[in-house]
Amino acid sequence: MVKSVNGNIYSDLITSSREELFGFYDDNTPKKFIVIHGMATVNFNGGMSGWYSNINPTGRQASANYCVSDIEIVGCVGENYGAWHCGGVGSITNQNSIGIEHVNSSNGNYADASTYLFSEDTLNNGAKLCAEICLRLGIPIDREHIVPHRDVYATACPQTLDIDDYIARVKKFAKGEVPNALPEQKEGIDMNGLLVVTKSDFGGAFAINRIFYWSISTGFIYMPDMACIDILNKQSQHSTGKNLLVYDSSLSSPWHLRMAQMNNKVKI
C-alpha cells in the first residue's frame, strides 16, 4: 500500500516525510531496482538536512527516496520521481531505481568505510521497507535487483552493510517473518561480539569511538583490526549461522553496566 504526501508517492510504512523539496528527476520512470546506501553519519536528521533543497540551496547534490533509522522510516523523494542517490550510468540509474539510506550506529573514520557500522533495528527497518516495495512493485528479491551503491558507482557506500545478509532479511519480511533481533542478556550464556564504545566512563584504553571484541563470560577484550573482525565474523557465521553481534556501550545501553562490572569499574 502507498500514501500520497504533497504529490509524493511513498510506502505506507513511512513514519513521516520531509517538508523540503530535494533534488529529483521528474520523469516517472518505472522502478526496477533498489539501491542500498549508508549515510556515513549518526546524525539522522542532519544527514538529510545537508542535501540540496529549496530550503538549503548550498547543500550537497544528493537525495534519496527513503531514509531509515532504528525508529523511523522517512520519505524524502516520492517513488514517482527519481532521487539523486546512485549516479548510475549503466543498467541501474537514479531514474529506474529507489534509493534507501541507512543511518550509521557509530561514527567512523570518513576515510575508512570499514569503521562505519549499522544497528540491527536500522537494518531490519530498511529490509522491511525494501520487502514492501518489492512485493508491491514486483521487483525480484535477489542480488541482481537489490544492490549496494558501490555496485553502480565508484564508492565505498554502504560501508560495512552486508548486502547478502540484508537480502536474507528482506526475504524473511516478504514471507511475513521477522529476522532475529539482538538477543536479551541471560546469565550463564556466553555472548561474543563487537563492542562499539560510543560513550565511556571506563577510562584508560576504553576511549570513545573504539571497537573491541569481547566475551560476556570472560571479559576478554582487545581491539581487533578489520582483517581480524572479518575472521571472527566468519567463525560466528560457521558456528551460529549469524553475523557477529554488535553491542553499544553507551550509558543508556543495558550492556554498559555489565561491561563496567566485568572490568571492576563498579561494585556489584
Short mmCIF file of the C-alpha atoms (twelve columns), coordinates in Angstrom:
data_MODEL
# 
_entry.id   MODEL 
# 
loop_
_atom_site.group_PDB 
_atom_site.id 
_atom_site.type_symbol 
_atom_site.label_atom_id 
_atom_site.label_alt_id 
_atom_site.label_comp_id 
_atom_site.label_asym_id 
_atom_site.label_seq_id 
_atom_site.Cartn_x 
_atom_site.Cartn_y 
_atom_site.Cartn_z 
_atom_site.pdbx_PDB_model_num 
ATOM 1   C CA . MET A 1   0.000  0.000   0.000   1 
ATOM 2   C CA . VAL A 2   1.056  3.594   -0.558  1 
ATOM 3   C CA . LYS A 3   0.277  7.069   0.678   1 
ATOM 4   C CA . SER A 4   0.494  10.373  -1.162  1 
ATOM 5   C CA . VAL A 5   2.130  13.366  0.524   1 
ATOM 6   C CA . ASN A 6   2.127  16.600  -1.477  1 
ATOM 7   C CA . GLY A 7   2.290  14.662  -4.722  1 
ATOM 8   C CA . ASN A 8   4.970  12.248  -3.494  1 
ATOM 9   C CA . ILE A 9   4.047  8.564   -3.506  1 
ATOM 10  C CA . TYR A 10  5.550  6.676   -0.563  1 
ATOM 11  C CA . SER A 11  5.219  3.277   1.056   1 
ATOM 12  C CA . ASP A 12  2.616  3.391   3.798   1 
ATOM 13  C CA . LEU A 13  5.344  2.172   6.157   1 
ATOM 14  C CA . ILE A 14  6.791  5.680   6.456   1 
ATOM 15  C CA . THR A 15  6.630  7.235   9.897   1 
ATOM 16  C CA . SER A 16  6.993  10.762  8.482   1 
ATOM 17  C CA . SER A 17  8.066  12.692  5.400   1 
ATOM 18  C CA . ARG A 18  10.377 15.644  4.892   1 
ATOM 19  C CA . GLU A 19  8.978  19.048  4.025   1 
ATOM 20  C CA . GLU A 20  11.946 20.032  1.854   1 
ATOM 21  C CA . LEU A 21  11.841 19.717  -1.928  1 
ATOM 22  C CA . PHE A 22  15.017 17.726  -2.538  1 
ATOM 23  C CA . GLY A 23  16.724 17.263  -5.891  1 
ATOM 24  C CA . PHE A 24  14.847 14.872  -8.199  1 
ATOM 25  C CA . TYR A 25  14.179 13.753  -11.775 1 
ATOM 26  C CA . ASP A 26  10.602 14.321  -12.917 1 
ATOM 27  C CA . ASP A 27  10.127 11.557  -15.487 1 
ATOM 28  C CA . ASN A 28  8.207  8.855   -13.581 1 
ATOM 29  C CA . THR A 29  10.409 6.051   -14.954 1 
ATOM 30  C CA . PRO A 30  9.225  2.628   -13.680 1 
ATOM 31  C CA . LYS A 31  11.340 1.452   -10.773 1 
ATOM 32  C CA . LYS A 32  13.061 -1.897  -11.358 1 
ATOM 33  C CA . PHE A 33  15.862 -1.826  -8.791  1 
ATOM 34  C CA . ILE A 34  16.530 -0.828  -5.175  1 
ATOM 35  C CA . VAL A 35  19.892 0.673   -4.256  1 
ATOM 36  C CA . ILE A 36  21.052 0.363   -0.651  1 
ATOM 37  C CA . HIS A 37  23.032 3.211   0.945   1 
ATOM 38  C CA . GLY A 38  24.774 4.052   4.206   1 
ATOM 39  C CA . MET A 39  24.513 7.669   5.379   1 
ATOM 40  C CA . ALA A 40  28.101 7.818   6.722   1 
ATOM 41  C CA . THR A 41  26.801 9.664   9.789   1 
ATOM 42  C CA . VAL A 42  24.962 9.011   13.047  1 
ATOM 43  C CA . ASN A 43  23.161 12.339  12.632  1 
ATOM 44  C CA . PHE A 44  19.937 11.119  11.027  1 
ATOM 45  C CA . ASN A 45  18.202 14.445  10.519  1 
ATOM 46  C CA . GLY A 46  21.458 16.273  9.888   1 
ATOM 47  C CA . GLY A 47  22.304 13.901  7.065   1 
ATOM 48  C CA . MET A 48  19.097 14.737  5.225   1 
ATOM 49  C CA . SER A 49  19.255 18.443  6.040   1 
ATOM 50  C CA . GLY A 50  22.667 18.606  4.360   1 
ATOM 51  C CA . TRP A 51  21.249 17.739  0.938   1 
ATOM 52  C CA . TYR A 52  20.456 20.345  -1.716  1 
ATOM 53  C CA . SER A 53  16.844 21.515  -1.439  1 
ATOM 54  C CA . ASN A 54  14.635 24.580  -1.742  1 
ATOM 55  C CA . ILE A 55  15.489 25.210  1.914   1 
ATOM 56  C CA . ASN A 56  19.217 24.533  1.554   1 
ATOM 57  C CA . PRO A 57  20.335 25.644  -1.947  1 
ATOM 58  C CA . THR A 58  24.009 25.236  -0.986  1 
ATOM 59  C CA . GLY A 59  23.630 21.625  0.139   1 
ATOM 60  C CA . ARG A 60  25.189 18.502  -1.398  1 
ATOM 61  C CA . GLN A 61  23.846 17.403  -4.770  1 
ATOM 62  C CA . ALA A 62  22.287 14.299  -3.257  1 
ATOM 63  C CA . SER A 63  18.961 12.895  -2.108  1 
ATOM 64  C CA . ALA A 64  17.203 9.568   -1.581  1 
ATOM 65  C CA . ASN A 65  13.694 8.233   -1.723  1 
ATOM 66  C CA . TYR A 66  13.814 6.996   1.871   1 
ATOM 67  C CA . CYS A 67  15.986 7.257   4.987   1 
ATOM 68  C CA . VAL A 68  15.719 4.747   7.828   1 
ATOM 69  C CA . SER A 69  16.936 4.632   11.426  1 
ATOM 70  C CA . ASP A 70  16.227 2.447   14.455  1 
ATOM 71  C CA . ILE A 71  12.787 4.004   14.902  1 
ATOM 72  C CA . GLU A 72  11.978 5.946   11.727  1 
ATOM 73  C CA . ILE A 73  11.269 5.382   8.042   1 
ATOM 74  C CA . VAL A 74  11.250 8.815   6.433   1 
ATOM 75  C CA . GLY A 75  10.005 9.646   2.948   1 
ATOM 76  C CA . CYS A 76  12.221 12.179  1.177   1 
ATOM 77  C CA . VAL A 77  11.601 11.884  -2.589  1 
ATOM 78  C CA . GLY A 78  8.486  10.091  -3.852  1 
ATOM 79  C CA . GLU A 79  8.768  6.810   -5.724  1 
ATOM 80  C CA . ASN A 80  7.123  8.582   -8.666  1 
ATOM 81  C CA . TYR A 81  10.309 10.656  -9.032  1 
ATOM 82  C CA . GLY A 82  13.982 9.814   -9.402  1 
ATOM 83  C CA . ALA A 83  16.119 10.775  -6.408  1 
ATOM 84  C CA . TRP A 84  19.735 11.897  -6.795  1 
ATOM 85  C CA . HIS A 85  21.044 8.856   -4.995  1 
ATOM 86  C CA . CYS A 86  23.222 6.491   -7.021  1 
ATOM 87  C CA . GLY A 87  24.684 8.307   -10.040 1 
ATOM 88  C CA . GLY A 88  24.481 5.120   -12.069 1 
ATOM 89  C CA . VAL A 89  25.115 5.333   -15.801 1 
ATOM 90  C CA . GLY A 90  24.646 1.651   -16.719 1 
ATOM 91  C CA . SER A 91  21.557 -0.501  -16.379 1 
ATOM 92  C CA . ILE A 92  20.822 0.894   -12.902 1 
ATOM 93  C CA . THR A 93  20.229 4.649   -12.753 1 
ATOM 94  C CA . ASN A 94  18.737 7.285   -10.482 1 
ATOM 95  C CA . GLN A 95  15.595 7.239   -12.584 1 
ATOM 96  C CA . ASN A 96  14.884 3.482   -12.605 1 
ATOM 97  C CA . SER A 97  15.794 2.707   -9.001  1 
ATOM 98  C CA . ILE A 98  14.689 3.528   -5.476  1 
ATOM 99  C CA . GLY A 99  17.364 4.664   -3.030  1 
ATOM 100 C CA . ILE A 100 17.174 3.731   0.659   1 
ATOM 101 C CA . GLU A 101 19.626 5.388   3.057   1 
ATOM 102 C CA . HIS A 102 20.507 3.766   6.414   1 
ATOM 103 C CA . VAL A 103 21.892 5.835   9.278   1 
ATOM 104 C CA . ASN A 104 25.019 4.521   10.978  1 
ATOM 105 C CA . SER A 105 25.080 3.353   14.588  1 
ATOM 106 C CA . SER A 106 28.588 4.710   15.230  1 
ATOM 107 C CA . ASN A 107 30.777 7.409   13.755  1 
ATOM 108 C CA . GLY A 108 33.669 6.042   11.778  1 
ATOM 109 C CA . ASN A 109 36.763 7.363   10.078  1 
ATOM 110 C CA . TYR A 110 35.488 9.065   6.932   1 
ATOM 111 C CA . ALA A 111 38.500 7.738   5.008   1 
ATOM 112 C CA . ASP A 112 37.819 4.156   6.139   1 
ATOM 113 C CA . ALA A 113 34.375 2.784   5.269   1 
ATOM 114 C CA . SER A 114 35.037 -0.340  7.340   1 
ATOM 115 C CA . THR A 115 34.676 1.699   10.531  1 
ATOM 116 C CA . TYR A 116 31.017 2.590   9.945   1 
ATOM 117 C CA . LEU A 117 28.504 0.175   11.499  1 
ATOM 118 C CA . PHE A 118 24.727 -0.310  11.419  1 
ATOM 119 C CA . SER A 119 22.334 -1.372  14.160  1 
ATOM 120 C CA . GLU A 120 20.088 -4.416  13.922  1 
ATOM 121 C CA . ASP A 121 16.958 -2.262  14.177  1 
ATOM 122 C CA . THR A 122 18.034 0.046   11.363  1 
ATOM 123 C CA . LEU A 123 18.855 -2.889  9.088   1 
ATOM 124 C CA . ASN A 124 15.529 -4.517  9.882   1 
ATOM 125 C CA . ASN A 125 13.591 -1.301  9.274   1 
ATOM 126 C CA . GLY A 126 15.296 -0.920  5.906   1 
ATOM 127 C CA . ALA A 127 14.731 -4.556  4.976   1 
ATOM 128 C CA . LYS A 128 11.059 -4.363  5.975   1 
ATOM 129 C CA . LEU A 129 10.608 -1.297  3.769   1 
ATOM 130 C CA . CYS A 130 12.510 -2.955  0.941   1 
ATOM 131 C CA . ALA A 131 10.301 -6.055  1.148   1 
ATOM 132 C CA . GLU A 132 7.121  -3.987  0.981   1 
ATOM 133 C CA . ILE A 133 8.368  -2.110  -2.082  1 
ATOM 134 C CA . CYS A 134 9.498  -5.287  -3.847  1 
ATOM 135 C CA . LEU A 135 6.187  -7.060  -3.264  1 
ATOM 136 C CA . ARG A 136 4.186  -4.033  -4.359  1 
ATOM 137 C CA . LEU A 137 6.197  -3.213  -7.486  1 
ATOM 138 C CA . GLY A 138 7.059  -6.770  -8.471  1 
ATOM 139 C CA . ILE A 139 10.816 -6.273  -8.011  1 
ATOM 140 C CA . PRO A 140 12.590 -9.645  -7.562  1 
ATOM 141 C CA . ILE A 141 14.189 -10.058 -4.148  1 
ATOM 142 C CA . ASP A 142 17.654 -11.040 -5.289  1 
ATOM 143 C CA . ARG A 143 21.207 -9.782  -5.648  1 
ATOM 144 C CA . GLU A 144 20.593 -8.522  -9.188  1 
ATOM 145 C CA . HIS A 145 17.750 -6.193  -8.219  1 
ATOM 146 C CA . ILE A 146 18.690 -5.171  -4.651  1 
ATOM 147 C CA . VAL A 147 22.205 -3.787  -4.900  1 
ATOM 148 C CA . PRO A 148 24.681 -1.817  -2.779  1 
ATOM 149 C CA . HIS A 149 25.545 1.649   -4.049  1 
ATOM 150 C CA . ARG A 150 29.125 0.565   -4.797  1 
ATOM 151 C CA . ASP A 151 27.841 -1.824  -7.481  1 
ATOM 152 C CA . VAL A 152 26.666 1.054   -9.661  1 
ATOM 153 C CA . TYR A 153 29.111 3.831   -8.782  1 
ATOM 154 C CA . ALA A 154 32.729 4.143   -7.646  1 
ATOM 155 C CA . THR A 155 32.100 4.486   -3.907  1 
ATOM 156 C CA . ALA A 156 32.529 2.558   -0.654  1 
ATOM 157 C CA . CYS A 157 28.832 3.060   0.178   1 
ATOM 158 C CA . PRO A 158 27.119 1.377   2.037   1 
ATOM 159 C CA . GLN A 159 30.244 0.799   4.141   1 
ATOM 160 C CA . THR A 160 30.013 -2.371  6.296   1 
ATOM 161 C CA . LEU A 161 26.446 -3.263  5.330   1 
ATOM 162 C CA . ASP A 162 26.406 -6.951  4.304   1 
ATOM 163 C CA . ILE A 163 24.155 -6.988  1.241   1 
ATOM 164 C CA . ASP A 164 23.645 -10.782 1.282   1 
ATOM 165 C CA . ASP A 165 22.555 -10.679 4.923   1 
ATOM 166 C CA . TYR A 166 20.334 -7.697  4.086   1 
ATOM 167 C CA . ILE A 167 18.611 -9.532  1.224   1 
ATOM 168 C CA . ALA A 168 18.066 -12.518 3.531   1 
ATOM 169 C CA . ARG A 169 16.256 -10.155 5.911   1 
ATOM 170 C CA . VAL A 170 14.155 -8.780  3.035   1 
ATOM 171 C CA . LYS A 171 13.119 -12.315 2.071   1 
ATOM 172 C CA . LYS A 172 12.032 -13.065 5.635   1 
ATOM 173 C CA . PHE A 173 9.909  -9.928  5.842   1 
ATOM 174 C CA . ALA A 174 8.391  -10.751 2.450   1 
ATOM 175 C CA . LYS A 175 7.302  -14.108 3.909   1 
ATOM 176 C CA . GLY A 176 5.774  -12.427 6.942   1 
ATOM 177 C CA . GLU A 177 8.663  -13.471 9.180   1 
ATOM 178 C CA . VAL A 178 10.864 -11.226 11.344  1 
ATOM 179 C CA . PRO A 179 14.673 -11.603 11.335  1 
ATOM 180 C CA . ASN A 180 16.259 -12.391 14.674  1 
ATOM 181 C CA . ALA A 181 16.708 -9.288  16.788  1 
ATOM 182 C CA . LEU A 182 19.527 -8.733  19.254  1 
ATOM 183 C CA . PRO A 183 19.005 -11.339 21.998  1 
ATOM 184 C CA . GLU A 184 18.393 -10.273 25.556  1 
ATOM 185 C CA . GLN A 185 21.146 -10.790 28.092  1 
ATOM 186 C CA . LYS A 186 20.799 -14.007 30.080  1 
ATOM 187 C CA . GLU A 187 23.067 -15.066 32.887  1 
ATOM 188 C CA . GLY A 188 25.261 -18.068 32.110  1 
ATOM 189 C CA . ILE A 189 25.043 -17.644 28.345  1 
ATOM 190 C CA . ASP A 190 28.214 -16.673 26.525  1 
ATOM 191 C CA . MET A 191 27.647 -13.881 24.003  1 
ATOM 192 C CA . ASN A 192 30.639 -12.963 21.910  1 
ATOM 193 C CA . GLY A 193 30.555 -9.852  19.799  1 
ATOM 194 C CA . LEU A 194 31.925 -6.483  18.848  1 
ATOM 195 C CA . LEU A 195 31.563 -3.755  21.433  1 
ATOM 196 C CA . VAL A 196 31.240 -0.250  19.998  1 
ATOM 197 C CA . VAL A 197 32.294 2.243   22.672  1 
ATOM 198 C CA . THR A 198 30.206 5.297   21.821  1 
ATOM 199 C CA . LYS A 199 30.310 6.819   25.300  1 
ATOM 200 C CA . SER A 200 32.559 5.540   28.023  1 
ATOM 201 C CA . ASP A 201 33.399 6.078   31.667  1 
ATOM 202 C CA . PHE A 202 35.655 3.016   31.734  1 
ATOM 203 C CA . GLY A 203 38.803 5.114   31.324  1 
ATOM 204 C CA . GLY A 204 42.180 4.005   30.004  1 
ATOM 205 C CA . ALA A 205 42.018 2.188   26.693  1 
ATOM 206 C CA . PHE A 206 38.238 2.396   26.552  1 
ATOM 207 C CA . ALA A 207 38.163 5.646   24.613  1 
ATOM 208 C CA . ILE A 208 35.102 6.624   22.671  1 
ATOM 209 C CA . ASN A 209 34.636 5.573   19.043  1 
ATOM 210 C CA . ARG A 210 36.704 2.417   19.516  1 
ATOM 211 C CA . ILE A 211 35.737 -1.140  18.625  1 
ATOM 212 C CA . PHE A 212 36.556 -4.094  20.893  1 
ATOM 213 C CA . TYR A 213 35.972 -7.838  20.746  1 
ATOM 214 C CA . TRP A 214 34.535 -9.234  23.942  1 
ATOM 215 C CA . SER A 215 33.007 -12.221 25.672  1 
ATOM 216 C CA . ILE A 216 30.381 -11.580 28.318  1 
ATOM 217 C CA . SER A 217 31.545 -14.551 30.376  1 
ATOM 218 C CA . THR A 218 35.287 -13.925 30.373  1 
ATOM 219 C CA . GLY A 219 35.551 -10.210 29.787  1 
ATOM 220 C CA . PHE A 220 38.416 -10.913 27.359  1 
ATOM 221 C CA . ILE A 221 38.765 -7.772  25.299  1 
ATOM 222 C CA . TYR A 222 41.101 -6.477  22.635  1 
ATOM 223 C CA . MET A 223 40.940 -4.089  19.705  1 
ATOM 224 C CA . PRO A 224 40.889 -6.166  16.500  1 
ATOM 225 C CA . ASP A 225 41.841 -4.811  13.101  1 
ATOM 226 C CA . MET A 226 39.367 -5.191  10.252  1 
ATOM 227 C CA . ALA A 227 41.037 -8.357  8.935   1 
ATOM 228 C CA . CYS A 228 40.628 -9.944  12.367  1 
ATOM 229 C CA . ILE A 229 36.995 -8.806  12.544  1 
ATOM 230 C CA . ASP A 230 36.381 -10.488 9.200   1 
ATOM 231 C CA . ILE A 231 37.814 -13.762 10.532  1 
ATOM 232 C CA . LEU A 232 35.770 -13.519 13.746  1 
ATOM 233 C CA . ASN A 233 32.645 -12.835 11.716  1 
ATOM 234 C CA . LYS A 234 33.239 -15.873 9.506   1 
ATOM 235 C CA . GLN A 235 33.774 -18.014 12.605  1 
ATOM 236 C CA . SER A 236 30.479 -16.750 14.016  1 
ATOM 237 C CA . GLN A 237 28.679 -17.493 10.744  1 
ATOM 238 C CA . HIS A 238 30.120 -21.005 10.709  1 
ATOM 239 C CA . SER A 239 29.247 -21.794 14.320  1 
ATOM 240 C CA . THR A 240 25.927 -19.942 14.713  1 
ATOM 241 C CA . GLY A 241 24.782 -19.157 11.190  1 
ATOM 242 C CA . LYS A 242 24.699 -15.469 12.108  1 
ATOM 243 C CA . ASN A 243 26.969 -12.465 11.797  1 
ATOM 244 C CA . LEU A 244 28.937 -11.385 14.850  1 
ATOM 245 C CA . LEU A 245 26.709 -9.428  17.223  1 
ATOM 246 C CA . VAL A 246 27.385 -5.726  17.740  1 
ATOM 247 C CA . TYR A 247 26.811 -4.163  21.159  1 
ATOM 248 C CA . ASP A 248 26.602 -0.490  22.077  1 
ATOM 249 C CA . SER A 249 28.318 0.593   25.304  1 
ATOM 250 C CA . SER A 250 26.521 3.920   25.604  1 
ATOM 251 C CA . LEU A 251 25.319 4.850   29.070  1 
ATOM 252 C CA . SER A 252 21.742 4.097   28.050  1 
ATOM 253 C CA . SER A 253 22.629 0.594   26.896  1 
ATOM 254 C CA . PRO A 254 21.823 -2.377  29.172  1 
ATOM 255 C CA . TRP A 255 25.283 -3.713  28.339  1 
ATOM 256 C CA . HIS A 256 27.068 -0.697  29.803  1 
ATOM 257 C CA . LEU A 257 26.749 -1.761  33.462  1 
ATOM 258 C CA . ARG A 258 27.684 -5.344  32.613  1 
ATOM 259 C CA . MET A 259 30.776 -4.144  30.783  1 
ATOM 260 C CA . ALA A 260 31.801 -1.968  33.718  1 
ATOM 261 C CA . GLN A 261 31.247 -4.851  36.140  1 
ATOM 262 C CA . MET A 262 33.478 -7.156  34.105  1 
ATOM 263 C CA . ASN A 263 36.305 -4.667  34.287  1 
ATOM 264 C CA . ASN A 264 35.913 -3.946  38.008  1 
ATOM 265 C CA . LYS A 265 34.946 -0.350  37.367  1 
ATOM 266 C CA . VAL A 266 31.824 -0.548  39.519  1 
ATOM 267 C CA . LYS A 267 30.807 -2.635  42.531  1 
ATOM 268 C CA . ILE A 268 28.165 -5.296  42.132  1 
# 
